[in-house]
PDB file of C-alpha atoms and ligand atoms in Angstrom:
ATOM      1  CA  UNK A   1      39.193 194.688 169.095  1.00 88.00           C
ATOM      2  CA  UNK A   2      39.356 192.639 172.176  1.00 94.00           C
ATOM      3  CA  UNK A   3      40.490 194.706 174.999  1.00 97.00           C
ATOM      4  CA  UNK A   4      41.772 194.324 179.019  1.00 97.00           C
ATOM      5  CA  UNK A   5      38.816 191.687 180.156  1.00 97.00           C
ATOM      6  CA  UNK A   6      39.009 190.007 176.645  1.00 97.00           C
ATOM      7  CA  UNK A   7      42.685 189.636 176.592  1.00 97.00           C
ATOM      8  CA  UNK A   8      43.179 189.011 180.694  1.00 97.00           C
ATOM      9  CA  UNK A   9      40.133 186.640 180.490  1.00 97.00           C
ATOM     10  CA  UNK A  10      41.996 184.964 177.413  1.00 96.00           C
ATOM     11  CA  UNK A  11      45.920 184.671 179.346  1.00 96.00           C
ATOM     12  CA  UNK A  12      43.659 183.114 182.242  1.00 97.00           C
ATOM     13  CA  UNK A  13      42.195 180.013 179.939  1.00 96.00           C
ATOM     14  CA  UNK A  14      46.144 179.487 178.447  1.00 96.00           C
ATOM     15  CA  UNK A  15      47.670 179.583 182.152  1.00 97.00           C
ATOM     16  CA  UNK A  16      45.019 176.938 183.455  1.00 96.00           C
ATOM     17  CA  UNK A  17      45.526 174.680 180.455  1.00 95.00           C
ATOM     18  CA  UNK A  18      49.498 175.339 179.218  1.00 97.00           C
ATOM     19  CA  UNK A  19      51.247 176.362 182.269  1.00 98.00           C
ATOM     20  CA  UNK A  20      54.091 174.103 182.975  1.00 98.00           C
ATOM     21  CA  UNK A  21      54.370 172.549 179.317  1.00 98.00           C
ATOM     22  CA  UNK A  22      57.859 172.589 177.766  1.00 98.00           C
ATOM     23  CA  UNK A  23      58.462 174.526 174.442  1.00 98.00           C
ATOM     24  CA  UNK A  24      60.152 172.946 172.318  1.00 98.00           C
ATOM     25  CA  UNK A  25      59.779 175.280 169.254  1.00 97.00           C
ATOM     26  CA  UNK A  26      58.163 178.420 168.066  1.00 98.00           C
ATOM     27  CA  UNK A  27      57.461 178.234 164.665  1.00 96.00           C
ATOM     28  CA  UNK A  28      56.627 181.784 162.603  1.00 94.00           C
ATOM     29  CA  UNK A  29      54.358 180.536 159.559  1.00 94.00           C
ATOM     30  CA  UNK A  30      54.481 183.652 157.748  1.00 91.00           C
ATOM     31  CA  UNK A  31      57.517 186.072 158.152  1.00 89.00           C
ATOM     32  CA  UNK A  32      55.876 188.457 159.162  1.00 90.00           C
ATOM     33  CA  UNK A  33      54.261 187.567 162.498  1.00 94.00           C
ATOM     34  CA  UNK A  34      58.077 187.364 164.538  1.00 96.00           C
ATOM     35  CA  UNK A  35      58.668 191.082 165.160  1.00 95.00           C
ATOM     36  CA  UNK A  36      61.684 190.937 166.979  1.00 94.00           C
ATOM     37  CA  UNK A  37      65.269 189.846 166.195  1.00 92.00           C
ATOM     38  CA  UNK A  38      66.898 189.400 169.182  1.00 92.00           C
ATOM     39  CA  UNK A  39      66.308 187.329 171.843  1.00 94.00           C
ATOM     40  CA  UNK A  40      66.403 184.667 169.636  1.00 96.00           C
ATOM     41  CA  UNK A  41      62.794 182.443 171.287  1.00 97.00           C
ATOM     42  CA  UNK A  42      64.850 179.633 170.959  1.00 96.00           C
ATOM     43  CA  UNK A  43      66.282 180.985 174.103  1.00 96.00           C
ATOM     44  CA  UNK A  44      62.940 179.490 175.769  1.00 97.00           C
ATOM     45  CA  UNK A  45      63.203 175.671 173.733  1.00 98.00           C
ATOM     46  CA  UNK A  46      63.846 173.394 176.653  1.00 98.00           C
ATOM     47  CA  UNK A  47      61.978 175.873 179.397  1.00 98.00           C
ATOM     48  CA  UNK A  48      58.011 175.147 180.939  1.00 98.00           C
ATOM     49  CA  UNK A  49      55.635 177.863 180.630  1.00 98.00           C
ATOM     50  CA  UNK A  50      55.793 179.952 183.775  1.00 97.00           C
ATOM     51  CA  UNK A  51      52.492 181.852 182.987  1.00 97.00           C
ATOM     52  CA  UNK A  52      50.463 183.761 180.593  1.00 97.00           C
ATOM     53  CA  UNK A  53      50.069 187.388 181.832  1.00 96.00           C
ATOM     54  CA  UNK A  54      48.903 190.417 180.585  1.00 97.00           C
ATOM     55  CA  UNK A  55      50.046 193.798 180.141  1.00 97.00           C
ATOM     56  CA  UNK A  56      47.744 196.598 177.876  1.00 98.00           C
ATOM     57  CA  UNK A  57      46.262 194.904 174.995  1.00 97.00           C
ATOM     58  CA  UNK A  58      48.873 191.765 174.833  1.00 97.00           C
ATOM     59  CA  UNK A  59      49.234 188.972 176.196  1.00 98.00           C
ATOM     60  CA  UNK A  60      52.664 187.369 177.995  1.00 97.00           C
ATOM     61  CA  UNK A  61      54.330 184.197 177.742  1.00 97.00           C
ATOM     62  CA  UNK A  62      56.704 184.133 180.358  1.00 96.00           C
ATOM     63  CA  UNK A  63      59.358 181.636 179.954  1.00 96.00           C
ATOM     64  CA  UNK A  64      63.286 181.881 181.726  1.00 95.00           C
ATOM     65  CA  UNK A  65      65.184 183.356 179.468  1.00 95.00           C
ATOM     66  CA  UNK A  66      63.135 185.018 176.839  1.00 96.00           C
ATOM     67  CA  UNK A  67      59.050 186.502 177.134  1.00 96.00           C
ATOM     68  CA  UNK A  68      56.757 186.833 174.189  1.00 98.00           C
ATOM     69  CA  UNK A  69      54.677 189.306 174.192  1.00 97.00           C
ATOM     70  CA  UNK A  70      51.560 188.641 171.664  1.00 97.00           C
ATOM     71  CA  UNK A  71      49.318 190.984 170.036  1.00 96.00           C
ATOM     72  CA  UNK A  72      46.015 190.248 168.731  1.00 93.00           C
ATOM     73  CA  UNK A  73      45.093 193.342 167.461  1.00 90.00           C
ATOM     74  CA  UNK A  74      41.336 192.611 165.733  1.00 85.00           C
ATOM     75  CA  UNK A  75      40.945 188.907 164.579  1.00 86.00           C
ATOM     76  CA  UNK A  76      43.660 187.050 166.099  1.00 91.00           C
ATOM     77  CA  UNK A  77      43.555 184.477 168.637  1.00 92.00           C
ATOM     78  CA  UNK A  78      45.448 181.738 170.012  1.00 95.00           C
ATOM     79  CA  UNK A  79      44.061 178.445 169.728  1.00 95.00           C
ATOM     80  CA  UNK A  80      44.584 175.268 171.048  1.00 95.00           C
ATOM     81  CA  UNK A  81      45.977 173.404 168.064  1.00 96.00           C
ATOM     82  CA  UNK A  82      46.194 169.389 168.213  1.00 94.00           C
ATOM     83  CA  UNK A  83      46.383 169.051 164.329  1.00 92.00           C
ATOM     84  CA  UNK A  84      49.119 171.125 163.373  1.00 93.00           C
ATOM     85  CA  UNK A  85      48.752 171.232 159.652  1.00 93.00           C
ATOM     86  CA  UNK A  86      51.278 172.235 157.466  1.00 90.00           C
ATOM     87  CA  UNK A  87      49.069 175.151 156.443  1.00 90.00           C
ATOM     88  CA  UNK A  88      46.653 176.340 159.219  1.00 93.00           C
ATOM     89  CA  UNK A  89      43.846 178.844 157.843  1.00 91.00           C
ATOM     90  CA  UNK A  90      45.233 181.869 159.102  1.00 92.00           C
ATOM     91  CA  UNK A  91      47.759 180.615 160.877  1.00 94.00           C
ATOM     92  CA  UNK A  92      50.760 183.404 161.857  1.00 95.00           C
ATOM     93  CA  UNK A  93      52.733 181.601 164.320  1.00 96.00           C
ATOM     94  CA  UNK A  94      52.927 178.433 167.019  1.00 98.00           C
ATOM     95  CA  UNK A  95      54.169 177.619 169.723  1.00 98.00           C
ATOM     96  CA  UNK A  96      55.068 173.711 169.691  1.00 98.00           C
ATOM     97  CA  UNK A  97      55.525 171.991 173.605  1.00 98.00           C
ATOM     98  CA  UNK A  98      57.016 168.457 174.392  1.00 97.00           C
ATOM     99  CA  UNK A  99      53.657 167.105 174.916  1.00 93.00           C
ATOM    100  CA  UNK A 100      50.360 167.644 174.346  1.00 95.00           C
ATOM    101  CA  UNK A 101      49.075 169.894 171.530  1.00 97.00           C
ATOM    102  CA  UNK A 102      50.385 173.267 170.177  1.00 98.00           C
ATOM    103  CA  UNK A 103      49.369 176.825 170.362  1.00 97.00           C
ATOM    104  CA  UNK A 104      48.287 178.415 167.155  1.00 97.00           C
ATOM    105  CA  UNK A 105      48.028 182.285 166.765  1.00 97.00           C
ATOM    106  CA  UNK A 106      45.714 183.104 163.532  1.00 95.00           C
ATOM    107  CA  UNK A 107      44.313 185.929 162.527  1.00 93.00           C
ATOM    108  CA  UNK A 108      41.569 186.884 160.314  1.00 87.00           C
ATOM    109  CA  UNK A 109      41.296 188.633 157.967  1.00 80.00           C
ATOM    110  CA  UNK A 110      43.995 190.069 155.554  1.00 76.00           C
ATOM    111  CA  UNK A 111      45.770 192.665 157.822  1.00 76.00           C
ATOM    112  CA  UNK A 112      48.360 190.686 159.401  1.00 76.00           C
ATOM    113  CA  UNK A 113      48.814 192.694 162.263  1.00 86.00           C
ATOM    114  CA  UNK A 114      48.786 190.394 164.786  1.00 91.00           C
ATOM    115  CA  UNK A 115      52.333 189.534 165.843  1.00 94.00           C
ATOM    116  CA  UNK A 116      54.719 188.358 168.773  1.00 97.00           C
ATOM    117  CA  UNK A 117      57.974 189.944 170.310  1.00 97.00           C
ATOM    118  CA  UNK A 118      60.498 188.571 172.045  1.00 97.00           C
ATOM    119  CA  UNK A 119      61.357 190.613 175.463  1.00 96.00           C
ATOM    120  CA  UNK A 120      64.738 190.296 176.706  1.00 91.00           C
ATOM    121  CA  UNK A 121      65.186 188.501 180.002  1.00 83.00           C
ATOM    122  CA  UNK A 122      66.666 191.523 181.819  1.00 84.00           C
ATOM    123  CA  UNK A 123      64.085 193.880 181.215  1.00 86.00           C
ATOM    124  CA  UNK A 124      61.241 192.653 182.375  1.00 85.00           C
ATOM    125  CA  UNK A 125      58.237 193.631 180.829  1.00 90.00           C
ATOM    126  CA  UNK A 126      60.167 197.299 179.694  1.00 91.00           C
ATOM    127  CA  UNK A 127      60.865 196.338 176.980  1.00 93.00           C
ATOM    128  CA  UNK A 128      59.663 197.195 173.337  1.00 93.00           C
ATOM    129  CA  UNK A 129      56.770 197.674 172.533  1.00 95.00           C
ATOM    130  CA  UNK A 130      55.716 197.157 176.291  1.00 96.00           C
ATOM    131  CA  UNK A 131      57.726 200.373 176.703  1.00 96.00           C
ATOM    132  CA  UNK A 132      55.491 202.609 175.553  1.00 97.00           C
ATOM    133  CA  UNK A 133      52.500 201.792 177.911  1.00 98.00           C
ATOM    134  CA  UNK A 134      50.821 203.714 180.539  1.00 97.00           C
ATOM    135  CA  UNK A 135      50.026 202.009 183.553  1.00 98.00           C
ATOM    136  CA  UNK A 136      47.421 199.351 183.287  1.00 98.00           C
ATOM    137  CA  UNK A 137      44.331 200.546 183.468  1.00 98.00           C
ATOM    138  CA  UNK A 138      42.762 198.830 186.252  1.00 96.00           C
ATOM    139  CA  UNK A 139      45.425 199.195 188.746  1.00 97.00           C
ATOM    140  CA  UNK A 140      45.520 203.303 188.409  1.00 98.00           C
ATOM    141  CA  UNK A 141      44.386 205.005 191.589  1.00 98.00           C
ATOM    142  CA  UNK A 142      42.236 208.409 192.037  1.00 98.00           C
ATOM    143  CA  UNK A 143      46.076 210.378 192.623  1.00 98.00           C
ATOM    144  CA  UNK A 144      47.638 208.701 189.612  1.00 98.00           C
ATOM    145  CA  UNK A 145      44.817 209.757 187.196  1.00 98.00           C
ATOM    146  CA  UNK A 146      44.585 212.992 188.164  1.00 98.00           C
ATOM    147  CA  UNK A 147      48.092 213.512 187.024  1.00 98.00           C
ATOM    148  CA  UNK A 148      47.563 211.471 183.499  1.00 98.00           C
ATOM    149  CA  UNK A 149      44.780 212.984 183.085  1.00 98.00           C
ATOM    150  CA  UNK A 150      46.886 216.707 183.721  1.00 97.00           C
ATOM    151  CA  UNK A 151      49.500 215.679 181.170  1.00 96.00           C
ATOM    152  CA  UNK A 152      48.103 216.380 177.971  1.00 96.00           C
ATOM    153  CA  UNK A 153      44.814 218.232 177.083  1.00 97.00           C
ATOM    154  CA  UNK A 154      42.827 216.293 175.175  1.00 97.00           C
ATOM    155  CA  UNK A 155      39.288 214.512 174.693  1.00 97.00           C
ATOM    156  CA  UNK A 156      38.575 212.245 177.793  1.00 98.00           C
ATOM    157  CA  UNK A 157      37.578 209.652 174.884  1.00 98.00           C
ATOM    158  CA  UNK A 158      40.709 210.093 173.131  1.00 97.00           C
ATOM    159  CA  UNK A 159      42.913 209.938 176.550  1.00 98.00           C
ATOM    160  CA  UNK A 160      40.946 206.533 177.460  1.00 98.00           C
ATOM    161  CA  UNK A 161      41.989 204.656 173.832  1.00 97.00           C
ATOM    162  CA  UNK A 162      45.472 205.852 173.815  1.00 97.00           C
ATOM    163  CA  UNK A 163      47.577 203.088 175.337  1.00 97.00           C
ATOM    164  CA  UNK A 164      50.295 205.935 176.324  1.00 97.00           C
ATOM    165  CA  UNK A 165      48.335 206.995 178.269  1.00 97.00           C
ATOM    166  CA  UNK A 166      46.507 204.048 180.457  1.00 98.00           C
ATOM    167  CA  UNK A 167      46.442 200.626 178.542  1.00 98.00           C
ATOM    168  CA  UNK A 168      44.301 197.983 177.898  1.00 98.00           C
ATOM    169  CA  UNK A 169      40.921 200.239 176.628  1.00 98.00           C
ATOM    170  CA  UNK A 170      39.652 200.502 173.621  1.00 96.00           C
ATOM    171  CA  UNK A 171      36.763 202.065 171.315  1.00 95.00           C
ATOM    172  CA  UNK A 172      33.948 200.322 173.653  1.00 96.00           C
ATOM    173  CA  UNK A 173      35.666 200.094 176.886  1.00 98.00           C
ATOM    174  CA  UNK A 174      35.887 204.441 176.322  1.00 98.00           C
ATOM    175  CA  UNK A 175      32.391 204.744 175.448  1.00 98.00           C
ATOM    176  CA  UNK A 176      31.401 202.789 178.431  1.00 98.00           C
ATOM    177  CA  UNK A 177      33.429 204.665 180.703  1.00 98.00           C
ATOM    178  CA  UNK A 178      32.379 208.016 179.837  1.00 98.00           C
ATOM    179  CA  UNK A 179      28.370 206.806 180.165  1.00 98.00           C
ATOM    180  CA  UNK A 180      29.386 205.180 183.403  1.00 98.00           C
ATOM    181  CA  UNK A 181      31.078 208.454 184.760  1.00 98.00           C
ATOM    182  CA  UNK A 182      28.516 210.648 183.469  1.00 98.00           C
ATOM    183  CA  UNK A 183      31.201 212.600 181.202  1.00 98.00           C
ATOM    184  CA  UNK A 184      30.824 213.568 177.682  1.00 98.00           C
ATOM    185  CA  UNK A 185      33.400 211.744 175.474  1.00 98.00           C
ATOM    186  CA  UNK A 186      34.383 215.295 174.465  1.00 97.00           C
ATOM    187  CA  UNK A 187      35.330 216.741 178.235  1.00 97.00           C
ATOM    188  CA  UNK A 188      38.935 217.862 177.745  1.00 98.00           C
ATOM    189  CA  UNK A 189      40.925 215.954 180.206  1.00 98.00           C
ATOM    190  CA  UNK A 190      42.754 219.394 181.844  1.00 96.00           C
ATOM    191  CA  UNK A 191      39.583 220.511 183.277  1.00 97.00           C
ATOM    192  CA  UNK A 192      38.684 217.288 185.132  1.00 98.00           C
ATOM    193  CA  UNK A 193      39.440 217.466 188.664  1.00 97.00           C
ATOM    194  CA  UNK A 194      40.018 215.217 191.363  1.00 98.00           C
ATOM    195  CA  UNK A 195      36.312 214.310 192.046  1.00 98.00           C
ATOM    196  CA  UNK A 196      36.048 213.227 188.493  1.00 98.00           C
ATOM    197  CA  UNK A 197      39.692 211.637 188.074  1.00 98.00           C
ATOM    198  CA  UNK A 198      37.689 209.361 190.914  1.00 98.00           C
ATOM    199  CA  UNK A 199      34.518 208.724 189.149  1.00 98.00           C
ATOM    200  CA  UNK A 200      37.002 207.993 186.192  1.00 98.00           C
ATOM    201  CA  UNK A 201      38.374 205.175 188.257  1.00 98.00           C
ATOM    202  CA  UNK A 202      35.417 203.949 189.594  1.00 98.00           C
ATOM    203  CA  UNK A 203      33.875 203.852 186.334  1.00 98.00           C
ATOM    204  CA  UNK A 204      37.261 201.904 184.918  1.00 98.00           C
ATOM    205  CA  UNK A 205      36.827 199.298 187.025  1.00 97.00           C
ATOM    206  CA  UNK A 206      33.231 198.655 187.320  1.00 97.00           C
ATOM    207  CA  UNK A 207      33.310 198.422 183.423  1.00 97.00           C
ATOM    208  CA  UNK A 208      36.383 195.946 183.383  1.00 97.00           C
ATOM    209  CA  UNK A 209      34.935 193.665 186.254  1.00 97.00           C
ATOM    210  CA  UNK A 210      31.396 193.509 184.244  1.00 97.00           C
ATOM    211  CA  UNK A 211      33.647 192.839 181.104  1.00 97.00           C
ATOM    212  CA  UNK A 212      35.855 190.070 183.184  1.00 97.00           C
ATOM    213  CA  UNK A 213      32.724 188.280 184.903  1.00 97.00           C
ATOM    214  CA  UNK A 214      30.945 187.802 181.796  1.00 96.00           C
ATOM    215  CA  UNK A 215      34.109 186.889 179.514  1.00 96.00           C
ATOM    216  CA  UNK A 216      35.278 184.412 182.448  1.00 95.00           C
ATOM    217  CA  UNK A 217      31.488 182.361 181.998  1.00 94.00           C
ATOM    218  CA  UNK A 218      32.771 181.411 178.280  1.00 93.00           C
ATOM    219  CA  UNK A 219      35.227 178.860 177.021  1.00 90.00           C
ATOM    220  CA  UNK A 220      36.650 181.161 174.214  1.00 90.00           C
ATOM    221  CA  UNK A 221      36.748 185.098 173.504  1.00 91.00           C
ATOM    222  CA  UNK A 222      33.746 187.005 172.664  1.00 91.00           C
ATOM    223  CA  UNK A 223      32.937 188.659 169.784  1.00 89.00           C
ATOM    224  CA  UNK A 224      32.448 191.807 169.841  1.00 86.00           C
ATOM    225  CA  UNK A 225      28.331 191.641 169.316  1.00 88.00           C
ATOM    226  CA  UNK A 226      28.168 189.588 172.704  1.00 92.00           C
ATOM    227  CA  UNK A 227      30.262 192.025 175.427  1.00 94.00           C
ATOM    228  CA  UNK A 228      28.042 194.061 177.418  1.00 93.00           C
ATOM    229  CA  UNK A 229      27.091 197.335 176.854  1.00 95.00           C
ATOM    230  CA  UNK A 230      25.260 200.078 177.608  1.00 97.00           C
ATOM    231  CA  UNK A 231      25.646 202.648 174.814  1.00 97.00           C
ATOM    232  CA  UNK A 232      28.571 200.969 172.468  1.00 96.00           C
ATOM    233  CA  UNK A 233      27.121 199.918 168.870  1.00 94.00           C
ATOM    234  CA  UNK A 234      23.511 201.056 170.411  1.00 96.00           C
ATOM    235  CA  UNK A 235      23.211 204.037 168.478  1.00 96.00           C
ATOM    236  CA  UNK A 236      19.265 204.600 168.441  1.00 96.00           C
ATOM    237  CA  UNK A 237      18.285 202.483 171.153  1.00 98.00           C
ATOM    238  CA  UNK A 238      17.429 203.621 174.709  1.00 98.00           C
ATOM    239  CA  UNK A 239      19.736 204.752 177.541  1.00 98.00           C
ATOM    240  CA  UNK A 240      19.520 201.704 179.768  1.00 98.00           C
ATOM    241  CA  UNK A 241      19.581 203.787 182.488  1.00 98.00           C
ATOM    242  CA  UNK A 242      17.309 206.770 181.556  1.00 98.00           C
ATOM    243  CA  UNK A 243      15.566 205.801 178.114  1.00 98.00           C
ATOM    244  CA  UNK A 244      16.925 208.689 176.115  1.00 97.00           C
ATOM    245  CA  UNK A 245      18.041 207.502 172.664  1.00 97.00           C
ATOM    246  CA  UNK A 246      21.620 207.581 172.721  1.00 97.00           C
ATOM    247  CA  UNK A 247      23.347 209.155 169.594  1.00 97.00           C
ATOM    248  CA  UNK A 248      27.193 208.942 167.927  1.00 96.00           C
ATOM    249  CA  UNK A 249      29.635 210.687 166.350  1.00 95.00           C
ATOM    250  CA  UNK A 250      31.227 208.713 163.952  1.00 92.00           C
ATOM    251  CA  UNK A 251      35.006 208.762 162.467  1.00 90.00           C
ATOM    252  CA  UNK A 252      36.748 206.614 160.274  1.00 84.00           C
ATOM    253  CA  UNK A 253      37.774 203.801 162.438  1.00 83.00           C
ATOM    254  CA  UNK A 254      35.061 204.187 165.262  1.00 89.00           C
ATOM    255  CA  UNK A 255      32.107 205.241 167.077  1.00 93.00           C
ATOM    256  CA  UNK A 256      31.413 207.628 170.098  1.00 96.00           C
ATOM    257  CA  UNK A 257      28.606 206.394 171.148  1.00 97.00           C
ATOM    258  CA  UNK A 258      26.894 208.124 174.186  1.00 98.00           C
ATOM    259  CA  UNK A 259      23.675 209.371 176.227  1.00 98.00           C
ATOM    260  CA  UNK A 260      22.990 213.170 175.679  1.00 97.00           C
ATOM    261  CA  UNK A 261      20.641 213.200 179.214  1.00 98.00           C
ATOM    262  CA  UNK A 262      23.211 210.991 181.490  1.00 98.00           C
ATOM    263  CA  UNK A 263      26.668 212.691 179.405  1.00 98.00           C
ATOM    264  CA  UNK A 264      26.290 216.131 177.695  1.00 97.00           C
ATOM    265  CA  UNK A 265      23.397 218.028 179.520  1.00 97.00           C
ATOM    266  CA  UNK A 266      21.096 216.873 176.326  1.00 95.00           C
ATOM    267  CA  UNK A 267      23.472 219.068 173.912  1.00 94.00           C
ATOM    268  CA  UNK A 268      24.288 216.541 170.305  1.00 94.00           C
ATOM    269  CA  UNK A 269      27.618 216.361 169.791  1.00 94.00           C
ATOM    270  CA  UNK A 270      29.138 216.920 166.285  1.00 86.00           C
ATOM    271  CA  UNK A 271      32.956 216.298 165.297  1.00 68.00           C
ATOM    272  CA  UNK A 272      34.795 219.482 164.946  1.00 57.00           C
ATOM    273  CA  UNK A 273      35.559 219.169 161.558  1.00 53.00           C
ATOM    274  CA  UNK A 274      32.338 218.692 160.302  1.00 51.00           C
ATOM    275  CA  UNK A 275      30.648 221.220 163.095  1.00 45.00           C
ATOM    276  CA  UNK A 276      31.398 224.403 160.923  1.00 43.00           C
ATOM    277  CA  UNK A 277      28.579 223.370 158.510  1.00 46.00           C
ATOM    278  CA  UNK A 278      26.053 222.827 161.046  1.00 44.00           C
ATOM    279  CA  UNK A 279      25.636 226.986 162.396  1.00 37.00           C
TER     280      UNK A 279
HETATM  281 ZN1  LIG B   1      20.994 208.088 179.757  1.00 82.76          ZN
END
């Protein structure tokens, strides 16, 4: 899934190339891809594009009276859309301006998960699902993250993907970190003090400006084969920074992925449910 440099890197290519362009409509192609009710987005018909911004994982169209907040979730992107077919291939939703061409959000695949709300004008960027967010997680200082980081104990891993907590990381932005910071995924967050709540930091955003520099050399978004990495979806292959082969634990819906010498003291790591079988 495309997360924080992905997405920002993303918002930055739609600001340089739709900022000021006047909406005319926004058009949901299947039902399903409007979340919201009310504001109504043709609140915005009429209005030029303030920005594209980014807050977690989505992105922001700011407009006057009404914001949409998009999701990509796995597949979906927004494209730059000068046919506008009656029938895009997996086309959710577009946004039509005066001039120029549209913007259509697809997504692939057969999830439709992908969607866009409509944020009231008063709320700023409070709003639901924004609501829910921690702070972004590449403006949180040393202080604040040793207080997240006090809140709940819990994997460090975990507490990095959970978008309650800090937003805008995902499955290979939290492998990264922890190899970055030395920690094993599995460090439960209340023991980490205020050294490591820094390293945590540190290790946030050296991994989101290596993310940003290389997604800001490319036209469109990255899959997820070509975003660096040191240890994510290198299971087997040597520890780029001390050769060890680095190992996983794997779950339904992801990999940890990490270095035993550089993370765990050389101790394997095995998932607690399964870790019963292994004495
Ligand atoms: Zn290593």
């Amino acid at each position: 899934m495309p997360e924080l440099p992905e997405v920002q890197a993303h918002a930055d290519r739609l600001a340089a190339e739709f900022t000021g362009r006047v909406l005319t409509r926004f058009v949901p192609i299947k039902f399903t891809a409007l979340r919201t009710a009310v504001p109504a987005p043709d609140a915005a018909y009429g209005q030029p594009l303030l920005d594209v911004g980014r807050r977690g994982k989505y992105i922001v169209f700011e407009f006057e009276s009404v914001q949409f907040a998009i999701h990509l979730m796995q597949g979906g992107r927004l494209l730059v859309d000068d046919k506008q077919s009656a029938k895009p291939r997996g086309g959710q939703a577009r946004f039509v301006f005066a001039e120029g061409p549209a913007l259509l959000l697809t997504e692939a695949g057969t999830e439709r998960r992908a969607g866009v709300w409509c944020l009231p004008p008063d709320r700023g960027l409070d709003a639901p699902p924004l609501d829910v967010l921690g702070p972004d997680a590449d403006t949180v200082s040393p202080e604040q993250m040793l207080e997240l980081l006090g809140r709940k104990n819990q994997r460090i891993h975990g507490f990095l993907r959970d978008q309650r907590s800090i937003a805008g990381l995902g499955r290979r932005l939290a492998n990264e970190i922890c190899h970055r910071a030395r920690l094993s995924p599995f460090a439960m967050t209340g023991k980490l003090g205020a050294d490591q709540a820094s390293t945590i930091v540190e290790a946030i955003r050296d991994t989101v400006a290596e993310g940003l520099a290389s997604e800001r050399e490319r036209d469109s978004m990255s899959s997820s084969k070509e975003r660096p990495s040191a240890v994510h979806s290198r299971t087997g292959e040597p520890c780029p920074v001390c050769e060890t082969e680095i190992r996983a634990v794997e779950y339904s819906g992801y990999t940890v992925a990490y270095c035993p010498t550089c993370q765990t003291g050389g101790k394997v790591l095995a998932d607690n449910t399964t870790s019963k079988f292994l004495k």
